[in-house]
Short mmCIF file of C-alpha atoms in Angstrom, two decimals:
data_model
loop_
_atom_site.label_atom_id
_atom_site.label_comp_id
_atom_site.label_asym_id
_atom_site.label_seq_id
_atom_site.Cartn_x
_atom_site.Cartn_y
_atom_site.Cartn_z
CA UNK A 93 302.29 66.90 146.61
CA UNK A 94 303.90 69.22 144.25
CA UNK A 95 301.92 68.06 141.38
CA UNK A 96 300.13 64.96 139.19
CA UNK A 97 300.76 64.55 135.86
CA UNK A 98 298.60 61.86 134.09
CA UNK A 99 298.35 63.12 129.98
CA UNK A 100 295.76 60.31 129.02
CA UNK A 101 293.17 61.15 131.87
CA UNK A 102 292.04 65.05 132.92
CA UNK A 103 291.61 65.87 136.58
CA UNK A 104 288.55 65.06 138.25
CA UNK A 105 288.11 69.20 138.85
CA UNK A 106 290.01 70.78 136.37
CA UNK A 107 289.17 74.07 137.86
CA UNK A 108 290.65 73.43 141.02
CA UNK A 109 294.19 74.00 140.69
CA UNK A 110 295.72 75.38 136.94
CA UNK A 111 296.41 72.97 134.05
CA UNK A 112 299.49 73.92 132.14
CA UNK A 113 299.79 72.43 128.31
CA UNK A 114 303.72 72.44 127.05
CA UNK A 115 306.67 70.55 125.26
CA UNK A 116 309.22 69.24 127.67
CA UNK A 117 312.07 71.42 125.16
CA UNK A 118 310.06 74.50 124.16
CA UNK A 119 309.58 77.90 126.40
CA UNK A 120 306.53 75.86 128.09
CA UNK A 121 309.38 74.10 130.01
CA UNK A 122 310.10 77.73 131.72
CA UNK A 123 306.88 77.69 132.93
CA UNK A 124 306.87 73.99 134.30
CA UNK A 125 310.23 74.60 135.99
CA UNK A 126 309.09 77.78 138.16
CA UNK A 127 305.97 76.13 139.28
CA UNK A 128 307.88 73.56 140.78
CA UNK A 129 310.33 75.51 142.09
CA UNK A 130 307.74 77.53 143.79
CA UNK A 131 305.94 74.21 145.17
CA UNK A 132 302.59 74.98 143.18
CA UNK A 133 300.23 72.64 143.16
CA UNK A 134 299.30 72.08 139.32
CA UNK A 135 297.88 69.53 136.41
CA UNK A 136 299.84 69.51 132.91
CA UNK A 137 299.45 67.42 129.72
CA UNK A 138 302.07 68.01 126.86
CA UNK A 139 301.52 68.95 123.04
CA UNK A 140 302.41 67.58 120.16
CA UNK A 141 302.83 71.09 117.82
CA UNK A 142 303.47 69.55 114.64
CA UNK A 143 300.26 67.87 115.29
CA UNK A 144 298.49 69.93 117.37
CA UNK A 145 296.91 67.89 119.68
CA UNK A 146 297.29 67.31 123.29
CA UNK A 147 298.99 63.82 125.08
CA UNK A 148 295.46 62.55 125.96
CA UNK A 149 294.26 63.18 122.33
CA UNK A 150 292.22 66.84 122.56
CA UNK A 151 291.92 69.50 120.36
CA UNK A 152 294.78 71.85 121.93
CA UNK A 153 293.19 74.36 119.68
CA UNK A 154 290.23 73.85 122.10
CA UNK A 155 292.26 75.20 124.98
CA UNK A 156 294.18 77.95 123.26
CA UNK A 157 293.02 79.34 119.88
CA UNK A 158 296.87 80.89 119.37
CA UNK A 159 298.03 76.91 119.54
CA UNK A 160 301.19 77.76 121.10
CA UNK A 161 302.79 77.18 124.14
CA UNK A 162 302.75 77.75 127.26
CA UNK A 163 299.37 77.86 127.89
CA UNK A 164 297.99 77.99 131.42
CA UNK A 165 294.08 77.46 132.25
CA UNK A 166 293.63 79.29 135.54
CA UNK A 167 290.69 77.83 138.28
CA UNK A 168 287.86 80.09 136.46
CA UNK A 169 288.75 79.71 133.25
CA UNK A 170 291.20 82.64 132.27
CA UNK A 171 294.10 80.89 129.97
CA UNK A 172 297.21 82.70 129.88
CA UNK A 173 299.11 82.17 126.56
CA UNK A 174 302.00 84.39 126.73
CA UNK A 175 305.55 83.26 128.28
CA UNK A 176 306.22 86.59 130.31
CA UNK A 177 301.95 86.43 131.90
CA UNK A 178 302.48 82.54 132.65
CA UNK A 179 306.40 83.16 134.52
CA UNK A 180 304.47 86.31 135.96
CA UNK A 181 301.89 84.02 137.37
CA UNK A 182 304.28 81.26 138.03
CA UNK A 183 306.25 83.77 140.25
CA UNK A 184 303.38 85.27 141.84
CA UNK A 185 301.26 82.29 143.27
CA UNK A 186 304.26 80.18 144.44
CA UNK A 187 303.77 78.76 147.70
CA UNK A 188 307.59 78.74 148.58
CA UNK A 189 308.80 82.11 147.59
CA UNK A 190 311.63 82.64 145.49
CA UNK A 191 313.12 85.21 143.39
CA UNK A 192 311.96 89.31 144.02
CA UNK A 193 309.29 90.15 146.11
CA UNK A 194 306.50 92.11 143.97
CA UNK A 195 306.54 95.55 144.40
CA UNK A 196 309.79 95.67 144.83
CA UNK A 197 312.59 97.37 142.59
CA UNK A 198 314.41 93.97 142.03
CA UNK A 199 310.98 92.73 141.23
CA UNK A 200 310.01 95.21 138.21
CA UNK A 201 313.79 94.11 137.36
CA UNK A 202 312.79 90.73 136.72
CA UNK A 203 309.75 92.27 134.58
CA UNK A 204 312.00 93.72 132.48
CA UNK A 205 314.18 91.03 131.70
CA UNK A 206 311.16 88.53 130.93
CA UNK A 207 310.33 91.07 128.48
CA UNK A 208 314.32 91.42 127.14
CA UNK A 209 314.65 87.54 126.91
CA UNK A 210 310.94 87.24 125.00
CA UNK A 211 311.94 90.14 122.65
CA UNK A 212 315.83 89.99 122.07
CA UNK A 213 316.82 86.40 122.84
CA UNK A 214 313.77 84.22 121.92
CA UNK A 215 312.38 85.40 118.99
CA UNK A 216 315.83 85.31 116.97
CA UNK A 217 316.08 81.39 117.72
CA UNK A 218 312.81 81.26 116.04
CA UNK A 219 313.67 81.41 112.47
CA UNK A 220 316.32 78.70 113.16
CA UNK A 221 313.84 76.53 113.47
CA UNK A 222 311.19 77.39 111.31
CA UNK A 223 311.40 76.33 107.98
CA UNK A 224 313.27 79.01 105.41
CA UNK A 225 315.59 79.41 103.33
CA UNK A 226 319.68 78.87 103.71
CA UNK A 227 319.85 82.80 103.40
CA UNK A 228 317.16 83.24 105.94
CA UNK A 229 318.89 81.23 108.59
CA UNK A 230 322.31 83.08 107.88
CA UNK A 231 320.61 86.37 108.99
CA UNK A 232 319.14 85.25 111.73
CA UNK A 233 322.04 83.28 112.93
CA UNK A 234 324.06 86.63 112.84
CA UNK A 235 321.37 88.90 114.67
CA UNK A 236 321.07 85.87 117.25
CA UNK A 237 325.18 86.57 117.61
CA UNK A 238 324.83 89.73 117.84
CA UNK A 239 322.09 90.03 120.55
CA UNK A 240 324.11 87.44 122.47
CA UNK A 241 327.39 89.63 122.52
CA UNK A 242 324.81 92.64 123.86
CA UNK A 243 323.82 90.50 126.19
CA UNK A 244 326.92 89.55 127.97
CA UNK A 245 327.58 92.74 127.93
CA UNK A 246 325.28 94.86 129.19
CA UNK A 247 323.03 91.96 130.55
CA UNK A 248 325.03 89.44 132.39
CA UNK A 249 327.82 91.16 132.60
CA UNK A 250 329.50 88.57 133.98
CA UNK A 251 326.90 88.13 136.97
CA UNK A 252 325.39 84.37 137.78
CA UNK A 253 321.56 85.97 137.39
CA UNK A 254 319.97 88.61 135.16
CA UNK A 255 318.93 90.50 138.00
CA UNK A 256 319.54 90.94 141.71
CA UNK A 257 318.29 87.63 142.60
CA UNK A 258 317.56 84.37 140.82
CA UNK A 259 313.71 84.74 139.06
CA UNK A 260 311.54 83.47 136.38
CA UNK A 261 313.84 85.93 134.42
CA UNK A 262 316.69 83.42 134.50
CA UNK A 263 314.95 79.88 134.00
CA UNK A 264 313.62 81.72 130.94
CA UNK A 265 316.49 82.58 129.78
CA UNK A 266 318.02 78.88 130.38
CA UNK A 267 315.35 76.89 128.48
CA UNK A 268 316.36 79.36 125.48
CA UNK A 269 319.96 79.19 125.55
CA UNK A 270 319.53 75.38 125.57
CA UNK A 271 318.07 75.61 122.09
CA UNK A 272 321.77 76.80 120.79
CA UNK A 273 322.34 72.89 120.72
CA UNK A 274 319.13 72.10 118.59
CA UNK A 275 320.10 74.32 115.84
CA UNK A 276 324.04 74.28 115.68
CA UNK A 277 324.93 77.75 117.11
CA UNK A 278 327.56 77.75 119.77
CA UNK A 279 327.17 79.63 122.85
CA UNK A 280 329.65 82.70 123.82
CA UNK A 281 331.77 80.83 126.76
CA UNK A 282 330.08 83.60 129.04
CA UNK A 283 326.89 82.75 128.04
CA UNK A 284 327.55 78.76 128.36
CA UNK A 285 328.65 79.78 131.78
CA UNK A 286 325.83 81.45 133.04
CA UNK A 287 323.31 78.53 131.62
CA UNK A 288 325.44 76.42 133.39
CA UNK A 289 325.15 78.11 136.49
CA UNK A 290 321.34 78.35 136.60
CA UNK A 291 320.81 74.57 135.27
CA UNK A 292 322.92 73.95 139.02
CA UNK A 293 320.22 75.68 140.67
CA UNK A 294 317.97 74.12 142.97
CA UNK A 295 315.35 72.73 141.21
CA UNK A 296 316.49 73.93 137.69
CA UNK A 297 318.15 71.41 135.83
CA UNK A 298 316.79 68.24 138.01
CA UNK A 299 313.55 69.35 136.79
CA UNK A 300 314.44 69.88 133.70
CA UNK A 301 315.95 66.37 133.60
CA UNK A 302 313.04 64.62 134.93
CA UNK A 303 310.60 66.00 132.12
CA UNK A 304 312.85 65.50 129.56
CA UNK A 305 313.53 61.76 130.33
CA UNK A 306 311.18 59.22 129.03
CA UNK A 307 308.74 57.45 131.51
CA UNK A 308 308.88 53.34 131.87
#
């Protein structure tokens, strides 16, 4: 069983296997999708941000005092709230391997572009969504263009993964070009090619599918 999802009812051991909280459209969806890929065993309840309560009606300020997500609570207790510690984790306990093996070079490659994606991609979609002014948007629209164009190239560089091998690295950086469609900012063709390419991936855009189509 890869894993059982029921939002309205926790599991009967909730320490026994980790509980990740998302939104089927957000960065949590990174997280989702490389815990499937890697076969883990795992519970998960979406969040309603605007809201900020949890599909079975919780505090999700309860589980994570940052109320963002991801958030993953670990058997023990430990909750990870940070995108690049929850793909780390994601990577790192998968039961089918994929991507670098740790300790490898190719493996503190995918470290660093978790990191890139987090600092250079991510964060400038954020202001397109937030709330601000028409100004505000302009600016950020133009840094988000101009990271992009870095990017392809000195990132991609016309390559179908970030690194040496498909990783975490690369579903991150798929659930965040998606977002160019939620705000109005077309994609560089290279970059619409290389989303493309990953969503093709085994297990990457099926899954992404499945959690973002509503259940009968």
């Amino acid at each position: 069983v890869l894993y059982c999802e029921n939002p309205t009812k926790p599991p009967t051991n909730p320490m026994s296997a980790p509980k990740l909280y998302y939104t089927t459209t957000s960065c949590g969806a990174a997280t989702y999708i490389a815990l499937a890929i890697g076969g883990v065993t795992f519970d998960s309840e979406t969040v309603d941000l605007n809201t900020g309560r949890v599909a079975s009606g919780g505090d999700f300020e309860a589980v994570s005092w940052k109320g963002s997500v991801p958030s993953i609570v670990l058997p023990g207790g430990v909750v990870l709230t940070e995108n690049v510690s929850c793909l780390l984790w994601a990577h790192d306990n998968a039961v089918k391997k994929w991507g670098p093996t740790a300790g490898t070079p190719e493996y503190y490659e995918m470290v660093d572009n978790l990191a890139y994606v987090n600092d250079a991609i991510h964060k400038c979609f954020g202001p397109l969504f937030w709330p601000s002014t028409d100004e505000a948007k302009v600016a950020a629209k133009e840094k988000l263009a101009t990271n992009l164009a870095h990017c392809i190239k000195f990132v991609i560089k016309g390559k179908k993964t970030l690194g040496a091998v498909f990783s975490a690295a690369d579903v991150y950086m798929f659930i965040v070009l998606t977002w160019a469609a939620f705000v109005n900012v077309p994609l560089p063709e290279a970059a619409t090619e290389y989303m493309n390419g990953i969503k093709a991936l085994d297990g990457v855009g099926s899954t992404y599918t499945a959690i973002n189509t509503p259940k009968a």
